[in-house]
Structure formats: C-alpha cells, structure tokens
Amino acid sequence: MAIRNIRKENDEILRKKSREVTEINGRILTLLDDMADTMYASDGVGLAAVQVGVLRNVVIIDVGDGLLELINPEIIESEGVQCELEGCLSLPGKQFYTIRPAYVKVKALNRDGKWCVYKGEGLKARAFCHELDHLKGTLFIDKTATQDEIEKYKKED
Ligand code: NI
C-alpha cells in the first residue's frame, strides 16, 4: 500500500479519456489499494485512477459510509437535480456550485470481477457523477452552475 502523487489541474493527463479495464490483475488491485491510501490521506470522498496518473476506468468513493471500489463504472439511471458546492483533490482550494442529478444508480465491477449496482443520493450521487466525469477527462470546473441555476436549485439552509 502506498500513497501516490495526485495530479493537479494543469496536468494534461486529467483531460484524457480513461480506458476500460479488461483484466482485474495484481496491478489493478494494487492500484485500488493505493488509491484508497491516497484518498484517505487527503481527506477526499472520491478519487479516479487518472488522478494518480493511470488512464483506466477505476474510481473509489467513500462519503463516510464505507469504501466503494468501482471498475468500469456506468451510470444506468439518474433522477432529479441538485446544486451544491463541489471540490476536487486535483484542484485544491477551489469550490464551485455544480448541477448534478439528485439520485443516480451506477453499475460497476468490484475487485472480484462481479457486477454490482450502487445507488446514491445527495453527496454520494455527486461523488459518483464527479468521479465518473474524471474518466471522460471532464472536471467539475467545466460544469459550474450559473447564478440563475444556483438560485433555482440550491437548497435553502
Ligand atoms: Ni475530482
């Protein structure tokens, strides 16, 4: 297990598309372990493999209810709208409001190669969307909400 270097905003790898995992081998399992170490060391709630320089469809998420390891994840259902502040370990210090679905359902392979389905609302839905965007080379700063959207969708405190 090891902490890997998190690529930052100006690193062009963050704009590249990640590729499908075709075999869950030792390299992928080590990647998953290292990604968890790296995410927890930085107090993050999610991390995509590209953020540690590996262009593979692998993300991890932990919004406080346990670690999820997702290989080749896909959003298979989404519903509603939410507008909340978002940040990213690759863009330290930046936080902007983004528009995301209020609820998503995701399917992904786990480390044993089994397809699993995960559901998330609120922060978890945002984390799924944010991390899956990384696999397409999309960053949350590409999706900042307009003032009108913030006024329309932001939950009253
Ligand atoms: Ni991010």
XYZ file of N, CA and C and ligand atoms in Angstrom:
472
model
N 0.865 -1.193 0.000
C 0.000 0.000 0.000
C 0.894 1.233 0.000
N 0.489 2.220 -0.731
C 1.332 3.413 -0.849
C 0.486 4.609 -1.242
N 0.956 5.762 -0.827
C 0.296 6.999 -1.232
C 0.920 7.454 -2.548
N 0.065 7.676 -3.537
C 0.570 8.122 -4.842
C 0.383 9.629 -4.990
N 1.129 10.177 -5.916
C 1.091 11.611 -6.179
C -0.212 11.977 -6.903
N -0.947 12.941 -6.388
C -2.199 13.366 -7.037
C -1.889 14.430 -8.086
N -2.297 14.148 -9.330
C -2.080 15.091 -10.426
C -2.963 16.315 -10.241
N -2.404 17.463 -10.539
C -3.127 18.722 -10.315
C -3.625 19.322 -11.629
N -4.475 20.320 -11.473
C -5.242 20.918 -12.562
C -4.493 21.121 -13.882
N -3.253 21.614 -13.800
C -2.533 21.944 -15.044
C -1.926 20.712 -15.723
N -2.086 19.542 -15.131
C -1.543 18.312 -15.722
C -2.503 17.831 -16.810
N -1.999 17.727 -18.047
C -2.915 17.445 -19.161
C -3.494 16.030 -19.125
N -2.924 15.141 -18.319
C -3.493 13.785 -18.233
C -4.943 13.841 -17.728
N -5.264 14.844 -16.914
C -6.626 14.959 -16.366
C -7.665 15.195 -17.458
N -7.209 15.603 -18.647
C -8.116 15.865 -19.767
C -8.229 14.677 -20.716
N -7.506 13.602 -20.409
C -7.543 12.421 -21.286
C -8.641 11.458 -20.854
N -9.079 10.655 -21.837
C -10.107 9.647 -21.564
C -9.458 8.384 -21.018
N -10.037 7.836 -19.979
C -9.535 6.580 -19.426
C -10.093 5.406 -20.221
N -9.401 4.280 -20.148
C -9.801 3.094 -20.912
C -10.376 2.016 -19.989
N -11.182 1.167 -20.613
C -11.800 0.054 -19.910
C -10.743 -0.875 -19.306
N -11.051 -1.431 -18.155
C -10.221 -2.476 -17.568
C -10.667 -3.798 -18.170
N -9.749 -4.529 -18.811
C -10.129 -5.785 -19.452
C -9.753 -7.000 -18.601
N -8.844 -6.779 -17.648
C -8.463 -7.880 -16.760
C -8.159 -7.316 -15.380
N -8.812 -7.857 -14.355
C -8.566 -7.385 -12.987
C -7.386 -8.186 -12.439
N -6.196 -7.646 -12.674
C -4.965 -8.349 -12.276
C -4.348 -7.668 -11.051
N -3.172 -8.127 -10.676
C -2.493 -7.598 -9.496
C -2.248 -6.097 -9.573
N -1.983 -5.616 -10.777
C -1.733 -4.171 -10.935
C -2.970 -3.352 -10.581
N -4.139 -3.874 -10.990
C -5.389 -3.160 -10.705
C -5.691 -3.214 -9.199
N -5.447 -4.367 -8.579
C -5.706 -4.487 -7.140
C -4.779 -3.574 -6.338
N -3.516 -3.490 -6.743
C -2.572 -2.576 -6.082
C -2.996 -1.130 -6.311
N -3.455 -0.850 -7.531
C -3.949 0.499 -7.835
C -5.096 0.859 -6.883
N -6.059 -0.061 -6.717
C -7.193 0.197 -5.819
C -6.715 0.462 -4.385
N -5.797 -0.362 -3.907
C -5.272 -0.191 -2.542
C -4.586 1.166 -2.393
N -3.755 1.496 -3.370
C -3.010 2.765 -3.297
C -3.946 3.964 -3.418
N -4.970 3.820 -4.250
C -5.926 4.924 -4.387
C -6.637 5.190 -3.062
N -6.995 4.127 -2.337
C -7.661 4.303 -1.034
C -6.717 5.005 -0.063
N -5.470 4.556 0.009
C -4.484 5.224 0.880
C -4.368 6.698 0.529
N -4.322 6.968 -0.774
C -4.114 8.341 -1.257
C -5.328 9.210 -0.928
N -6.525 8.655 -1.160
C -7.748 9.425 -0.887
C -7.891 9.720 0.608
N -7.695 8.697 1.450
C -7.866 8.915 2.888
C -6.804 9.863 3.436
N -5.587 9.791 2.899
C -4.509 10.680 3.363
C -4.826 12.134 3.051
N -5.671 12.362 2.019
C -6.009 13.728 1.612
C -7.405 14.139 2.061
N -8.069 13.266 2.871
C -9.424 13.570 3.339
C -10.414 13.775 2.207
N -10.247 13.028 1.121
C -11.172 13.135 -0.002
C -12.345 12.187 0.162
N -13.395 12.380 -0.649
C -14.532 11.460 -0.641
C -14.590 10.635 -1.921
N -13.639 10.877 -2.829
C -13.595 10.109 -4.059
C -12.290 10.360 -4.788
N -11.915 9.396 -5.615
C -10.688 9.539 -6.398
C -10.813 8.670 -7.646
N -10.380 9.198 -8.781
C -10.351 8.437 -10.027
C -8.900 8.087 -10.342
N -8.699 6.943 -11.015
C -7.340 6.462 -11.299
C -6.519 7.502 -12.062
N -7.175 8.227 -12.966
C -6.450 9.242 -13.750
C -5.802 10.272 -12.836
N -6.380 10.497 -11.667
C -5.815 11.494 -10.751
C -4.481 11.052 -10.150
N -4.201 9.736 -10.241
C -2.878 9.277 -9.835
C -2.095 8.835 -11.078
N -2.536 9.291 -12.240
C -1.764 9.111 -13.470
C -2.014 7.812 -14.212
N -3.113 7.103 -13.883
C -3.408 5.828 -14.538
C -4.709 5.977 -15.326
N -4.627 5.853 -16.653
C -5.805 6.085 -17.505
C -6.640 4.811 -17.646
N -7.211 4.391 -16.539
C -8.079 3.217 -16.522
C -9.393 3.571 -15.847
N -10.464 2.882 -16.247
C -11.785 3.171 -15.685
C -11.924 2.564 -14.287
N -11.310 3.240 -13.332
C -11.328 2.800 -11.937
C -11.575 4.031 -11.066
N -12.575 3.954 -10.173
C -12.772 5.028 -9.206
C -13.069 4.428 -7.839
N -12.770 5.201 -6.820
C -13.162 4.811 -5.461
C -13.940 5.974 -4.845
N -14.838 5.627 -3.932
C -15.674 6.625 -3.269
C -15.870 6.199 -1.825
N -15.792 7.156 -0.912
C -16.206 6.915 0.463
C -16.745 8.224 1.023
N -18.070 8.291 1.111
C -18.686 9.516 1.631
C -18.956 9.381 3.134
N -18.288 8.412 3.757
C -18.431 8.251 5.201
C -19.176 6.987 5.587
N -19.643 6.229 4.562
C -20.377 5.000 4.881
C -19.695 3.770 4.302
N -18.386 3.884 4.092
C -17.628 2.727 3.627
C -17.053 2.939 2.240
N -15.982 2.202 1.981
C -15.259 2.339 0.712
C -15.966 1.576 -0.405
N -16.177 2.248 -1.522
C -16.679 1.596 -2.736
C -15.575 1.605 -3.776
N -15.334 0.446 -4.371
C -14.330 0.325 -5.429
C -15.069 -0.012 -6.721
N -14.974 0.856 -7.701
C -15.747 0.696 -8.929
C -14.820 0.556 -10.130
N -14.973 -0.561 -10.824
C -14.195 -0.813 -12.035
C -15.159 -0.782 -13.222
N -14.794 -0.072 -14.267
C -15.647 0.123 -15.451
C -17.056 0.606 -15.087
N -17.162 1.632 -14.246
C -18.490 2.082 -13.795
C -19.267 2.796 -14.885
N -20.584 2.670 -14.795
C -21.509 3.341 -15.727
C -22.720 3.806 -14.943
N -23.200 5.002 -15.233
C -24.461 5.467 -14.638
C -25.591 4.846 -15.449
N -26.479 4.114 -14.782
C -27.552 3.443 -15.510
C -28.908 4.080 -15.245
N -28.972 5.010 -14.297
C -30.226 5.690 -14.000
C -29.890 6.975 -13.266
N -30.620 8.042 -13.562
C -30.437 9.268 -12.774
C -31.752 10.019 -12.723
N -31.927 10.811 -11.674
C -33.199 11.468 -11.441
C -32.993 12.762 -10.653
N -33.789 13.766 -10.958
C -33.788 14.983 -10.157
C -32.593 15.881 -10.412
N -32.515 16.938 -9.642
C -31.456 17.934 -9.791
C -31.011 18.376 -8.402
N -29.717 18.581 -8.233
C -29.215 19.214 -7.023
C -28.129 20.208 -7.407
N -27.944 21.198 -6.580
C -26.929 22.210 -6.812
C -26.215 22.449 -5.493
N -24.976 21.983 -5.411
C -24.209 22.097 -4.162
C -22.779 22.466 -4.482
N -22.043 22.865 -3.455
C -20.622 23.185 -3.627
C -19.834 21.905 -3.849
N -18.914 21.967 -4.796
C -18.104 20.802 -5.106
C -16.625 21.186 -5.144
N -15.782 20.229 -4.819
C -14.349 20.430 -4.896
C -13.702 19.186 -5.456
N -12.381 19.200 -5.600
C -11.666 18.078 -6.216
C -10.238 18.072 -5.694
N -9.719 16.881 -5.379
C -8.346 16.793 -4.862
C -7.316 17.270 -5.886
N -7.686 17.277 -7.160
C -6.767 17.771 -8.189
C -6.809 19.295 -8.338
N -7.805 19.908 -7.701
C -7.939 21.371 -7.785
C -8.039 21.945 -6.372
N -6.957 21.806 -5.611
C -7.034 22.179 -4.198
C -7.435 23.644 -4.028
N -8.308 23.868 -3.057
C -8.708 25.236 -2.740
C -9.856 25.766 -3.577
N -10.250 25.021 -4.627
C -11.341 25.513 -5.473
C -12.657 24.846 -5.097
N -13.691 25.639 -4.986
C -15.028 25.118 -4.724
C -16.038 25.939 -5.505
N -16.865 25.247 -6.254
C -17.902 25.937 -7.017
C -19.190 25.127 -6.936
N -20.311 25.808 -7.161
C -21.587 25.114 -7.251
C -21.676 24.427 -8.613
N -22.161 23.170 -8.583
C -22.393 22.448 -9.836
C -23.797 21.855 -9.802
N -24.318 21.627 -10.991
C -25.617 20.976 -11.134
C -25.364 19.482 -11.346
N -25.991 18.680 -10.526
C -25.869 17.217 -10.635
C -27.250 16.600 -10.447
N -27.431 15.353 -10.881
C -28.681 14.665 -10.543
C -28.783 14.477 -9.017
N -30.001 14.464 -8.505
C -30.209 14.265 -7.068
C -29.986 12.805 -6.685
N -30.175 11.926 -7.670
C -30.093 10.480 -7.422
C -29.464 9.806 -8.639
N -28.564 8.892 -8.412
C -28.048 8.076 -9.519
C -27.924 6.615 -9.099
N -28.015 5.769 -10.111
C -27.765 4.340 -9.938
C -26.583 4.012 -10.855
N -25.604 3.302 -10.308
C -24.365 3.016 -11.037
C -24.130 1.520 -11.039
N -23.678 0.999 -12.165
C -23.222 -0.393 -12.131
C -21.729 -0.424 -12.406
N -21.050 -1.343 -11.739
C -19.600 -1.438 -11.874
C -19.145 -2.826 -11.453
N -17.966 -3.196 -11.922
C -17.344 -4.427 -11.442
C -16.678 -4.150 -10.109
N -16.725 -5.121 -9.198
C -15.940 -4.981 -7.968
C -14.595 -5.684 -8.168
N -13.762 -5.698 -7.141
C -12.411 -6.261 -7.305
C -12.428 -7.768 -7.575
N -13.573 -8.428 -7.298
C -13.689 -9.856 -7.606
C -14.246 -10.099 -9.002
N -14.460 -9.019 -9.754
C -14.948 -9.168 -11.121
C -16.446 -9.394 -11.227
N -17.178 -9.093 -10.152
C -18.648 -9.240 -10.164
C -19.298 -7.888 -10.432
N -20.355 -7.873 -11.260
C -21.104 -6.637 -11.484
C -21.947 -6.330 -10.262
N -21.857 -5.111 -9.783
C -22.627 -4.672 -8.620
C -23.367 -3.401 -9.001
N -24.485 -3.160 -8.312
C -25.261 -1.937 -8.544
C -25.255 -1.121 -7.256
N -24.998 0.168 -7.407
C -24.943 1.080 -6.264
C -25.909 2.223 -6.497
N -26.552 2.683 -5.419
C -27.443 3.831 -5.526
C -26.932 4.930 -4.619
N -27.124 6.159 -5.042
C -26.696 7.266 -4.195
C -27.567 8.482 -4.373
N -27.770 9.175 -3.272
C -28.466 10.470 -3.295
C -27.512 11.497 -2.702
N -27.836 12.772 -2.879
C -27.072 13.831 -2.227
C -25.592 13.752 -2.553
N -24.775 13.807 -1.490
C -23.310 13.807 -1.666
C -22.832 12.579 -2.437
N -23.448 11.418 -2.167
C -22.993 10.202 -2.845
C -23.283 10.274 -4.343
N -24.447 10.800 -4.707
C -24.780 10.966 -6.132
C -23.787 11.913 -6.796
N -23.446 12.995 -6.082
C -22.470 13.943 -6.632
C -21.106 13.294 -6.811
N -20.724 12.490 -5.813
C -19.418 11.827 -5.883
C -19.373 10.861 -7.074
N -20.432 10.080 -7.275
C -20.470 9.174 -8.432
C -20.298 9.980 -9.733
N -21.068 11.045 -9.876
C -21.025 11.832 -11.118
C -19.659 12.477 -11.316
N -19.128 13.055 -10.246
C -17.832 13.743 -10.309
C -16.717 12.768 -10.710
N -16.686 11.604 -10.056
C -15.605 10.648 -10.338
C -15.761 10.035 -11.730
N -16.995 9.736 -12.135
C -17.180 9.169 -13.480
C -16.837 10.199 -14.559
N -17.067 11.475 -14.272
C -16.639 12.531 -15.201
C -15.127 12.506 -15.417
N -14.378 12.259 -14.343
C -12.910 12.204 -14.468
C -12.496 11.188 -15.545
N -13.256 10.095 -15.661
C -12.890 9.047 -16.629
C -13.064 9.526 -18.068
N -13.858 10.587 -18.242
C -14.056 11.161 -19.577
C -13.163 12.385 -19.799
N -12.344 12.704 -18.811
C -11.494 13.890 -18.933
C -12.220 15.177 -18.593
N -13.358 15.049 -17.918
C -14.156 16.218 -17.541
C -13.885 16.581 -16.084
N -13.715 17.869 -15.824
C -13.512 18.353 -14.456
C -14.741 19.149 -14.007
N -14.926 19.247 -12.697
C -16.138 19.918 -12.205
C -16.168 21.397 -12.579
N -15.003 21.971 -12.827
C -14.982 23.395 -13.227
C -15.601 23.596 -14.607
N -15.760 22.503 -15.370
C -16.444 22.593 -16.679
C -17.958 22.708 -16.483
N -18.418 22.446 -15.267
C -19.855 22.307 -15.026
C -20.345 23.257 -13.952
N -19.644 24.351 -13.756
C -20.071 25.258 -12.690
C -21.459 25.811 -13.024
N -22.264 25.922 -11.987
C -23.643 26.402 -12.150
C -23.651 27.909 -12.401
N -24.631 28.358 -13.167
C -24.830 29.801 -13.354
C -25.530 30.360 -12.111
N -25.494 31.668 -11.967
C -26.162 32.301 -10.827
C -27.652 31.948 -10.799
N -28.272 31.925 -11.995
C -29.699 31.563 -12.083
C -29.945 30.144 -11.572
N -29.066 29.236 -11.977
C -29.220 27.835 -11.543
C -29.031 27.714 -10.036
N -28.057 28.440 -9.509
C -27.816 28.389 -8.060
C -29.060 28.854 -7.317
N -29.636 29.969 -7.793
C -30.835 30.488 -7.124
C -32.010 29.521 -7.232
N -32.101 28.854 -8.382
C -33.229 27.958 -8.614
C -33.128 26.644 -7.829
N -31.899 26.081 -7.785
C -31.777 24.708 -7.283
C -31.094 24.561 -5.927
N -30.401 25.562 -5.475
C -29.683 25.421 -4.209
C -30.692 25.243 -3.087
N -30.423 24.269 -2.231
C -31.311 24.041 -1.079
C -31.160 25.163 -0.088
N -32.281 25.601 0.451
C -32.218 26.629 1.500
C -31.577 26.016 2.741
N -30.725 26.778 3.402
C -30.077 26.279 4.617
C -31.056 26.305 5.787
Ni -12.120 15.235 -8.705
